[in-house]
């Protein structure tokens, strides 16, 4: 919110491109429903501009941008477009339902891009800048133009293109560090010089868009703001092409915590940052690194005895922001095998869970078993236990037991017992590796024709005794179902995750053909 010490000229527009640049990160593709869910979350948390996608790329991208434009309540909905007129027209059609829509068109301006990517002369690029911005302005009065690879562009030519873009109707000028090449001092100076040199620079808002190839995306973004930019283009968790983009949560909290050096403000509701991080992580199946600033698992965790002593006396000794400001309940407590039922209930309440007595008992039994196998039990371990109970407690197909024989001499063999809608089934199967044997066992027990699209493993916590969290995505009849499961045994977690996705397919199949579908039939 604006205070008496904050002026509109110090406001920084937060432009989120998670759904466009973020989704271009290899493996981060989201489903239609996941995109809508992320867009709704961004809209609610106060993002000024949501770059919802690249409508010309595919019909699916167009539909997602179009639907987000319909549903947005607060944010400007932006679509990306190349300089081609057909791209711009398609983008305009996609954002048309939005109460406030923006067309973001771009063109490379650096010598290396013009020569090898565009294979065009500078004069041709200059004319295309004018043509594309003019075309976009015919559709909307909110047009952003980006000079792709601006930080490696000859300064005089960059200024000419910016002046022409503003004259043609661009209201936002973006000077992206497309390949993460710049350093902060250099990037700040670029904005200062451009704004001083371009005659009509006062008629547009300048924007930063920084990639993290040298690990300086956030620092460069803040340097650009110091140089006069008033829009930051960023993504949740910093996802994006190659090494990613500037992380939204980091630039927002940098402004919040260091007002003495960064006297700018934005409209982001910071208490939603952790929720946003988890939402995007779940949608993309990209885990957040433990030491990630602001939203990482260790951001508010303290293990050192010296640090813990300081925290007990005064939290400011080792925390420069409170966990609550970013949506975390508090500093992580380490739970172990000596913790009792009351302590576990208190911890679950801190984490936001309210369970029935039977659910608590089930989680407590599994917590004790886990604590006997692990040195430390963290908040994320407990969340994994509770989430498994909530997500899979009513599943029709449940894992009862699993034994796997593996080693250097194959084939590997798995023996599995399942509870399939109240009936106990046992099967044994071989495979090319232990995971393949486990999945073959499931197929033998519950015949189906679903295709495995994704199998991904990462540790919930550190150490050799860490719980493994496995993500599995199954494709069936044109739909993809994703499930996650955690267990100290990676193979058990793999089986649970596979069965979780299979249970979703079963539930969907039953909803659509409830009258004549067999209880657990998936195939045919």
Coordinates of C-alpha atoms in Angstrom, one line a residue:
X1 CA 0.0 0.0 0.0
X2 CA 1.1 3.6 -0.6
X3 CA 2.2 5.5 2.5
X4 CA 3.0 9.2 3.0
X5 CA 6.7 8.4 2.2
X6 CA 5.9 6.5 -1.0
X7 CA 5.2 8.3 -4.3
X8 CA 3.8 7.0 -7.6
X9 CA 7.2 7.7 -9.2
X10 CA 8.8 5.2 -6.8
X11 CA 6.3 2.5 -7.6
X12 CA 7.7 -0.6 -9.4
X13 CA 5.3 -2.5 -11.7
X14 CA 5.7 -6.3 -11.2
X15 CA 5.4 -8.1 -14.5
X16 CA 5.2 -11.8 -14.0
X17 CA 6.1 -14.0 -16.9
X18 CA 6.0 -17.4 -15.2
X19 CA 3.3 -18.6 -17.7
X20 CA 5.4 -17.5 -20.7
X21 CA 9.1 -17.3 -20.1
X22 CA 8.9 -19.6 -17.1
X23 CA 7.0 -22.3 -19.0
X24 CA 9.7 -22.2 -21.7
X25 CA 12.0 -23.8 -19.2
X26 CA 12.6 -27.4 -20.5
X27 CA 10.2 -29.8 -18.7
X28 CA 8.2 -27.0 -17.1
X29 CA 5.1 -27.2 -19.4
X30 CA 1.8 -26.8 -17.6
X31 CA -1.6 -28.1 -18.4
X32 CA -4.5 -25.8 -19.2
X33 CA -6.0 -26.1 -15.7
X34 CA -2.6 -25.6 -14.1
X35 CA -2.1 -22.4 -16.0
X36 CA -5.5 -21.1 -14.9
X37 CA -4.7 -21.9 -11.3
X38 CA -1.4 -20.2 -11.4
X39 CA -2.9 -17.1 -13.2
X40 CA -5.6 -16.9 -10.5
X41 CA -3.0 -17.0 -7.8
X42 CA -0.9 -14.3 -9.4
X43 CA -4.0 -12.1 -9.9
X44 CA -5.0 -12.5 -6.2
X45 CA -1.5 -11.7 -4.9
X46 CA -1.3 -8.3 -6.6
X47 CA 0.8 -8.9 -9.8
X48 CA 0.4 -5.9 -12.0
X49 CA 0.9 -7.6 -15.3
X50 CA 0.6 -11.3 -16.1
X51 CA 2.3 -12.4 -19.3
X52 CA -0.1 -15.3 -19.9
X53 CA 1.7 -16.9 -22.9
X54 CA 2.6 -16.7 -26.5
X55 CA -0.7 -17.0 -28.4
X56 CA 0.7 -17.7 -31.8
X57 CA 2.8 -20.6 -30.6
X58 CA -0.1 -23.1 -30.5
X59 CA -3.9 -23.3 -30.2
X60 CA -3.4 -24.5 -26.6
X61 CA -1.4 -21.4 -25.7
X62 CA -4.0 -19.2 -27.4
X63 CA -6.9 -20.8 -25.5
X64 CA -5.0 -20.4 -22.2
X65 CA -4.3 -16.7 -22.7
X66 CA -7.9 -16.1 -23.9
X67 CA -9.4 -17.9 -20.9
X68 CA -7.1 -16.1 -18.4
X69 CA -8.1 -12.8 -20.1
X70 CA -11.7 -13.7 -19.4
X71 CA -11.1 -14.5 -15.7
X72 CA -8.7 -11.9 -14.6
X73 CA -10.1 -9.4 -12.0
X74 CA -7.1 -7.2 -11.2
X75 CA -4.1 -7.8 -13.4
X76 CA -3.3 -6.5 -16.9
X77 CA -3.2 -9.6 -19.1
X78 CA -0.4 -9.6 -21.6
X79 CA 0.4 -11.8 -24.6
X80 CA 3.8 -12.1 -26.3
X81 CA 4.2 -11.6 -30.0
X82 CA 7.0 -11.6 -32.5
X83 CA 7.2 -8.6 -34.9
X84 CA 5.2 -10.3 -37.6
X85 CA 1.7 -8.9 -38.2
X86 CA 0.0 -12.3 -38.1
X87 CA 1.6 -12.9 -34.6
X88 CA 0.4 -9.5 -33.4
X89 CA -3.1 -10.0 -34.7
X90 CA -3.4 -13.4 -33.0
X91 CA -2.1 -12.0 -29.8
X92 CA -4.7 -9.2 -29.9
X93 CA -7.5 -11.7 -30.4
X94 CA -6.3 -13.7 -27.4
X95 CA -6.2 -10.8 -24.9
X96 CA -9.4 -9.2 -26.2
X97 CA -11.7 -10.4 -23.3
X98 CA -9.4 -8.8 -20.7
X99 CA -10.6 -5.7 -19.0
X100 CA -7.0 -4.4 -19.5
X101 CA -4.9 -6.1 -22.1
X102 CA -1.4 -5.6 -23.3
X103 CA 0.5 -6.7 -26.5
X104 CA 4.2 -7.3 -25.9
X105 CA 6.1 -7.4 -29.2
X106 CA 9.9 -7.8 -29.5
X107 CA 12.7 -7.8 -32.0
X108 CA 16.4 -8.5 -31.8
X109 CA 18.7 -5.5 -32.0
X110 CA 22.2 -6.8 -31.3
X111 CA 24.7 -7.3 -34.1
X112 CA 25.0 -11.1 -33.4
X113 CA 21.2 -11.6 -33.4
X114 CA 20.6 -9.4 -36.5
X115 CA 23.3 -11.2 -38.5
X116 CA 22.7 -14.8 -37.5
X117 CA 19.2 -15.0 -36.1
X118 CA 17.3 -12.5 -38.2
X119 CA 19.7 -12.3 -41.1
X120 CA 18.6 -8.7 -41.5
X121 CA 20.4 -5.3 -41.9
X122 CA 20.0 -2.7 -39.2
X123 CA 17.8 -0.5 -41.4
X124 CA 15.4 -3.4 -42.0
X125 CA 15.2 -4.0 -38.2
X126 CA 14.5 -0.3 -37.6
X127 CA 11.6 -0.3 -40.0
X128 CA 10.2 -3.5 -38.6
X129 CA 10.2 -1.9 -35.1
X130 CA 8.0 0.9 -36.3
X131 CA 5.8 -1.4 -38.3
X132 CA 5.2 -3.9 -35.5
X133 CA 4.6 -1.4 -32.8
X134 CA 2.2 0.5 -35.0
X135 CA 0.3 -2.7 -35.8
X136 CA 0.0 -3.5 -32.1
X137 CA -1.1 0.0 -31.2
X138 CA -4.0 -0.3 -33.7
X139 CA -5.3 -3.1 -31.4
X140 CA -4.6 -1.6 -27.9
X141 CA -3.2 1.5 -26.3
X142 CA -1.1 -0.7 -24.0
X143 CA 1.9 -1.8 -26.0
X144 CA 5.3 -3.0 -24.8
X145 CA 8.3 -3.2 -27.1
X146 CA 11.4 -5.2 -26.2
X147 CA 14.8 -4.9 -27.8
X148 CA 15.9 -8.5 -27.5
X149 CA 19.6 -8.8 -26.5
X150 CA 19.6 -5.1 -25.6
X151 CA 22.7 -5.4 -23.4
X152 CA 24.8 -6.5 -26.4
X153 CA 23.3 -3.9 -28.8
X154 CA 25.2 -0.9 -30.1
X155 CA 24.1 2.0 -28.0
X156 CA 23.3 4.5 -30.8
X157 CA 21.2 2.0 -32.7
X158 CA 19.4 1.0 -29.5
X159 CA 18.4 4.6 -28.8
X160 CA 17.2 5.1 -32.4
X161 CA 14.9 2.0 -32.1
X162 CA 13.6 3.0 -28.7
X163 CA 12.8 6.5 -29.9
X164 CA 11.0 5.0 -33.0
X165 CA 9.0 2.5 -30.8
X166 CA 7.8 5.2 -28.5
X167 CA 6.9 7.5 -31.4
X168 CA 4.9 4.6 -32.9
X169 CA 2.9 4.1 -29.7
X170 CA 4.8 1.9 -27.3
X171 CA 4.0 2.8 -23.7
X172 CA 6.6 0.4 -22.1
X173 CA 10.1 -0.1 -23.3
X174 CA 11.9 -3.3 -22.2
X175 CA 15.7 -3.6 -22.4
X176 CA 16.2 -7.3 -21.6
X177 CA 19.5 -8.8 -20.6
X178 CA 18.4 -11.8 -22.7
X179 CA 21.5 -14.0 -22.2
X180 CA 22.4 -12.9 -18.6
X181 CA 25.5 -11.1 -19.9
X182 CA 25.3 -7.8 -18.0
X183 CA 26.7 -6.8 -14.5
X184 CA 24.8 -4.5 -12.2
X185 CA 26.8 -1.3 -12.7
X186 CA 26.7 -1.7 -16.5
X187 CA 23.0 -2.4 -16.5
X188 CA 22.1 0.6 -14.3
X189 CA 24.2 2.9 -16.5
X190 CA 22.5 1.6 -19.6
X191 CA 19.1 2.8 -18.4
X192 CA 20.4 6.1 -17.1
X193 CA 22.1 6.9 -20.5
X194 CA 19.1 5.7 -22.6
X195 CA 16.7 7.8 -20.6
X196 CA 19.0 10.8 -20.9
X197 CA 19.7 10.3 -24.6
X198 CA 16.3 9.4 -26.1
X199 CA 14.3 12.6 -26.6
X200 CA 10.9 11.1 -25.9
X201 CA 11.9 8.7 -23.2
X202 CA 9.7 10.4 -20.6
X203 CA 6.6 9.2 -22.6
X204 CA 7.2 5.5 -21.7
X205 CA 7.9 3.3 -18.7
X206 CA 11.2 1.4 -18.9
X207 CA 11.4 -2.2 -17.9
X208 CA 14.0 -4.7 -16.9
X209 CA 14.1 -8.4 -17.9
X210 CA 17.1 -10.3 -16.6
X211 CA 18.3 -13.8 -17.1
X212 CA 20.4 -15.6 -14.5
X213 CA 23.2 -17.1 -16.6
X214 CA 25.9 -15.5 -14.4
X215 CA 23.7 -15.6 -11.3
X216 CA 23.1 -11.8 -11.3
X217 CA 19.4 -11.6 -12.5
X218 CA 18.1 -10.1 -9.3
X219 CA 21.0 -7.8 -8.7
X220 CA 20.8 -6.6 -12.3
X221 CA 17.0 -6.0 -12.0
X222 CA 17.5 -3.8 -8.9
X223 CA 20.3 -2.0 -10.7
X224 CA 18.1 -1.3 -13.6
X225 CA 15.5 0.2 -11.3
X226 CA 18.2 2.4 -9.7
X227 CA 18.9 3.5 -13.3
X228 CA 15.3 4.6 -13.8
X229 CA 13.4 1.5 -14.8
X230 CA 10.0 1.1 -13.1
X231 CA 8.9 -2.3 -14.2
X232 CA 10.5 -5.7 -13.3
X233 CA 9.8 -8.7 -15.4
X234 CA 10.3 -11.8 -13.3
X235 CA 9.0 -15.3 -12.5
X236 CA 8.0 -17.3 -9.4
X237 CA 11.0 -19.3 -8.2
X238 CA 13.0 -17.7 -10.9
X239 CA 12.1 -20.4 -13.4
X240 CA 12.8 -19.8 -17.1
X241 CA 15.0 -20.7 -20.0
X242 CA 18.6 -21.9 -19.3
X243 CA 19.5 -20.6 -15.8
X244 CA 16.1 -18.9 -15.3
X245 CA 14.9 -15.4 -14.7
X246 CA 15.0 -12.9 -11.8
X247 CA 12.8 -14.4 -9.0
X248 CA 9.7 -12.4 -8.2
X249 CA 9.9 -13.3 -4.5
X250 CA 13.5 -12.0 -4.3
X251 CA 13.0 -8.7 -6.0
X252 CA 9.8 -8.0 -4.0
X253 CA 11.4 -8.8 -0.6
X254 CA 14.6 -6.9 -1.5
X255 CA 12.5 -3.8 -1.9
X256 CA 10.6 -4.6 1.3
X257 CA 13.6 -5.3 3.5
X258 CA 16.2 -2.8 2.2
X259 CA 14.1 0.4 1.9
X260 CA 17.2 2.3 3.0
X261 CA 19.0 1.4 -0.2
X262 CA 16.0 0.4 -2.5
X263 CA 13.4 3.1 -1.7
X264 CA 10.7 1.6 -4.1
X265 CA 7.4 -0.1 -3.5
X266 CA 5.1 -2.5 -5.2
X267 CA 1.6 -4.0 -4.7
X268 CA 2.5 -7.6 -4.0
X269 CA 0.9 -9.3 -1.0
X270 CA 4.1 -10.8 0.3
X271 CA 2.3 -13.3 2.7
X272 CA 1.3 -15.2 -0.5
X273 CA 4.9 -15.7 -1.7
X274 CA 5.5 -19.2 -0.2
X275 CA 2.1 -20.4 -1.4
X276 CA 2.9 -19.1 -4.9
X277 CA 6.2 -20.9 -4.8
X278 CA 4.6 -24.2 -3.9
X279 CA 1.8 -23.7 -6.4
X280 CA 4.3 -23.2 -9.3
X281 CA 6.6 -26.0 -8.1
X282 CA 3.7 -28.4 -8.0
X283 CA 2.4 -27.3 -11.4
X284 CA 5.8 -27.7 -13.1
X285 CA 7.1 -30.6 -11.0
X286 CA 10.2 -28.5 -10.5
X287 CA 11.4 -28.7 -6.8
X288 CA 12.5 -25.6 -5.1
X289 CA 16.2 -25.8 -4.0
X290 CA 16.5 -26.0 -0.3
X291 CA 18.7 -22.9 0.1
X292 CA 16.5 -20.8 -2.3
X293 CA 16.2 -17.3 -1.0
X294 CA 12.8 -16.3 0.6
X295 CA 10.9 -19.5 -0.2
X296 CA 13.5 -22.3 0.1
X297 CA 13.0 -24.9 2.8
X298 CA 16.1 -23.7 4.7
X299 CA 15.3 -20.0 4.4
X300 CA 14.0 -19.9 8.0
X301 CA 15.6 -23.0 9.4
X302 CA 18.4 -23.0 12.0
X303 CA 20.5 -26.0 13.1
X304 CA 23.7 -24.5 14.5
X305 CA 23.6 -24.3 18.3
X306 CA 25.0 -20.8 18.2
X307 CA 22.3 -19.7 15.8
X308 CA 19.6 -21.4 17.8
X309 CA 20.8 -19.6 20.9
X310 CA 20.7 -16.3 19.2
X311 CA 17.3 -16.9 17.8
X312 CA 15.9 -17.8 21.2
X313 CA 17.2 -14.5 22.6
X314 CA 16.2 -12.3 19.6
X315 CA 15.1 -13.5 16.2
X316 CA 16.8 -10.5 14.5
X317 CA 20.2 -11.9 15.3
X318 CA 19.9 -14.3 12.3
X319 CA 16.7 -13.4 10.5
X320 CA 16.4 -10.1 8.5
X321 CA 12.7 -10.7 7.8
X322 CA 10.1 -12.6 9.7
X323 CA 8.8 -15.9 8.2
X324 CA 5.2 -14.6 8.5
X325 CA 5.9 -11.8 6.0
X326 CA 6.4 -14.3 3.2
X327 CA 3.6 -16.7 4.3
X328 CA 5.7 -19.1 6.5
X329 CA 4.2 -20.0 9.9
X330 CA 7.5 -19.6 11.7
X331 CA 11.0 -20.8 12.0
X332 CA 11.3 -24.6 11.4
X333 CA 11.4 -26.9 14.4
X334 CA 13.3 -30.1 14.2
X335 CA 11.1 -33.1 15.2
X336 CA 12.6 -36.5 16.2
X337 CA 11.8 -39.9 17.6
X338 CA 11.4 -38.5 21.1
X339 CA 8.6 -36.2 20.1
X340 CA 5.1 -37.1 21.4
X341 CA 1.6 -37.0 20.1
X342 CA 0.9 -33.6 21.5
X343 CA 4.1 -32.2 19.9
X344 CA 3.2 -33.7 16.5
X345 CA -0.4 -32.3 16.7
X346 CA 1.0 -28.8 17.6
X347 CA 3.4 -29.0 14.7
X348 CA 0.6 -30.1 12.3
X349 CA -1.5 -27.1 13.4
X350 CA 1.4 -24.8 12.9
X351 CA 1.7 -26.2 9.3
X352 CA -2.0 -25.5 8.8
X353 CA -3.5 -29.0 9.1
X354 CA -6.6 -29.9 11.0
X355 CA -7.1 -33.7 11.0
X356 CA -9.6 -36.0 12.5
X357 CA -8.7 -38.3 15.4
X358 CA -8.3 -41.3 13.2
X359 CA -6.2 -39.4 10.7
X360 CA -3.9 -38.1 13.5
X361 CA -3.4 -41.6 14.8
X362 CA -2.5 -42.8 11.3
X363 CA 0.0 -40.0 10.8
X364 CA 1.5 -40.5 14.3
X365 CA 2.2 -44.2 13.7
X366 CA 3.9 -43.4 10.4
X367 CA 5.7 -40.4 12.0
X368 CA 7.2 -42.7 14.7
X369 CA 8.2 -45.3 12.1
X370 CA 9.9 -42.5 10.1
X371 CA 11.6 -41.0 13.1
X372 CA 13.1 -44.4 13.9
X373 CA 14.7 -44.5 10.5
X374 CA 15.8 -40.8 10.2
X375 CA 18.1 -38.7 12.4
X376 CA 15.9 -35.6 12.0
X377 CA 12.3 -35.1 10.9
X378 CA 11.7 -31.7 9.3
X379 CA 8.5 -29.8 8.6
X380 CA 8.6 -31.0 5.0
X381 CA 8.7 -34.7 6.2
X382 CA 5.6 -34.1 8.3
X383 CA 3.9 -32.3 5.4
X384 CA 4.7 -35.3 3.2
X385 CA 3.2 -37.7 5.7
X386 CA 0.0 -35.7 6.2
X387 CA -0.4 -34.9 2.5
X388 CA -0.1 -38.7 1.7
X389 CA -2.9 -39.4 4.2
X390 CA -5.1 -36.7 2.8
X391 CA -4.5 -37.4 -0.8
X392 CA -4.5 -41.2 -0.7
X393 CA -6.5 -42.1 2.3
X394 CA -9.6 -42.8 0.2
X395 CA -7.8 -44.4 -2.8
X396 CA -9.3 -47.6 -4.2
X397 CA -5.9 -49.1 -5.0
X398 CA -3.5 -49.2 -2.0
X399 CA 0.0 -50.5 -1.5
X400 CA 0.1 -53.1 1.2
X401 CA 3.7 -54.4 0.8
X402 CA 6.6 -54.4 -1.6
X403 CA 9.8 -56.4 -1.9
X404 CA 12.4 -55.8 -4.5
X405 CA 15.4 -57.9 -5.5
X406 CA 18.0 -55.7 -7.2
X407 CA 21.7 -55.7 -8.0
X408 CA 24.3 -56.1 -10.7
X409 CA 23.0 -59.4 -11.9
X410 CA 19.5 -58.9 -13.5
X411 CA 16.8 -59.1 -14.2
X412 CA 15.5 -57.3 -11.2
X413 CA 12.3 -58.7 -9.5
X414 CA 9.5 -57.1 -7.5
X415 CA 6.8 -58.8 -5.4
X416 CA 3.8 -56.6 -4.5
X417 CA 0.7 -56.9 -2.5
X418 CA -2.2 -54.5 -3.3
X419 CA -5.6 -53.8 -1.8
X420 CA -7.7 -53.3 -4.8
X421 CA -11.2 -52.0 -3.7
X422 CA -11.1 -54.4 -0.7
X423 CA -9.6 -57.4 -2.5
X424 CA -6.0 -58.4 -1.8
X425 CA -3.9 -59.2 -4.8
X426 CA -0.3 -60.4 -5.0
X427 CA 1.9 -60.5 -8.0
X428 CA 5.6 -60.9 -8.9
X429 CA 7.2 -59.3 -12.0
X430 CA 10.6 -58.7 -13.6
X431 CA 12.0 -55.6 -15.1
X432 CA 14.9 -53.8 -16.6
X433 CA 15.9 -52.3 -13.2
X434 CA 14.1 -52.2 -9.9
X435 CA 11.7 -49.3 -10.8
X436 CA 10.7 -51.0 -14.1
X437 CA 10.0 -54.2 -12.1
X438 CA 7.8 -52.3 -9.6
X439 CA 5.8 -50.7 -12.4
X440 CA 5.5 -54.0 -14.3
X441 CA 4.1 -55.5 -11.1
X442 CA 1.5 -52.8 -10.9
X443 CA 0.5 -53.4 -14.5
X444 CA 0.1 -57.1 -13.8
X445 CA -2.1 -56.5 -10.7
X446 CA -4.2 -53.7 -12.3
X447 CA -4.1 -54.0 -16.1
X448 CA -4.2 -50.7 -17.9
X449 CA -2.9 -48.9 -21.0
X450 CA -1.9 -45.6 -19.4
X451 CA 1.5 -44.3 -20.7
X452 CA 4.2 -43.1 -18.3
X453 CA 5.1 -39.5 -19.3
X454 CA 7.1 -38.4 -16.3
X455 CA 9.1 -40.1 -13.5
X456 CA 11.1 -37.7 -11.3
X457 CA 12.8 -38.2 -7.9
X458 CA 14.2 -35.7 -5.4
X459 CA 14.9 -35.8 -1.7
X460 CA 12.5 -34.0 0.7
X461 CA 15.3 -33.3 3.1
X462 CA 19.1 -33.8 3.2
X463 CA 21.1 -36.8 4.2
X464 CA 21.2 -40.5 3.2
X465 CA 18.1 -41.1 5.3
X466 CA 16.1 -38.5 3.5
X467 CA 12.6 -39.2 2.3
X468 CA 12.5 -39.5 -1.5
X469 CA 9.7 -37.6 -3.1
X470 CA 8.6 -39.1 -6.5
X471 CA 6.5 -37.5 -9.1
X472 CA 4.7 -39.7 -11.7
X473 CA 2.6 -38.5 -14.6
X474 CA 0.4 -41.0 -16.5
X475 CA -1.3 -40.2 -19.8
X476 CA -4.6 -41.9 -20.5
X477 CA -7.3 -41.1 -23.2
X478 CA -5.8 -37.7 -23.9
X479 CA -5.5 -36.6 -20.3
X480 CA -2.5 -36.5 -18.0
X481 CA -2.7 -37.3 -14.3
X482 CA 0.2 -36.4 -12.0
X483 CA 0.7 -37.7 -8.4
X484 CA 3.5 -37.4 -5.9
X485 CA 4.5 -39.6 -2.9
X486 CA 7.2 -39.6 -0.3
X487 CA 8.9 -42.4 1.6
X488 CA 12.5 -43.1 2.8
X489 CA 12.5 -46.0 0.4
X490 CA 12.7 -44.6 -3.2
X491 CA 11.0 -47.7 -4.6
X492 CA 8.1 -47.6 -2.2
X493 CA 7.7 -43.9 -3.0
X494 CA 7.8 -44.8 -6.7
X495 CA 5.0 -47.4 -6.3
X496 CA 2.9 -45.0 -4.2
X497 CA 3.2 -42.2 -6.8
X498 CA 2.4 -44.5 -9.7
X499 CA -0.6 -45.8 -7.8
X500 CA -1.7 -42.2 -7.0
X501 CA -1.8 -41.3 -10.6
X502 CA -3.6 -44.5 -11.4
X503 CA -6.2 -43.9 -8.8
X504 CA -6.9 -40.5 -10.4
X505 CA -7.4 -42.2 -13.7
X506 CA -9.8 -44.7 -12.1
X507 CA -11.7 -42.0 -10.3
X508 CA -12.1 -40.0 -13.6
X509 CA -13.1 -43.1 -15.5
X510 CA -15.8 -43.9 -12.9
X511 CA -17.2 -40.4 -13.0
X512 CA -17.6 -40.5 -16.8
X513 CA -18.9 -44.1 -17.2
X514 CA -20.2 -44.8 -13.7
X515 CA -23.1 -47.0 -14.9
X516 CA -21.1 -49.8 -16.7
X517 CA -17.4 -49.3 -15.9
X518 CA -15.8 -52.0 -13.7
X519 CA -14.7 -50.8 -10.3
X520 CA -11.0 -50.6 -11.1
X521 CA -10.8 -51.2 -14.8
X522 CA -8.5 -48.8 -16.6
X523 CA -7.8 -50.5 -19.9
X524 CA -10.3 -50.9 -22.7

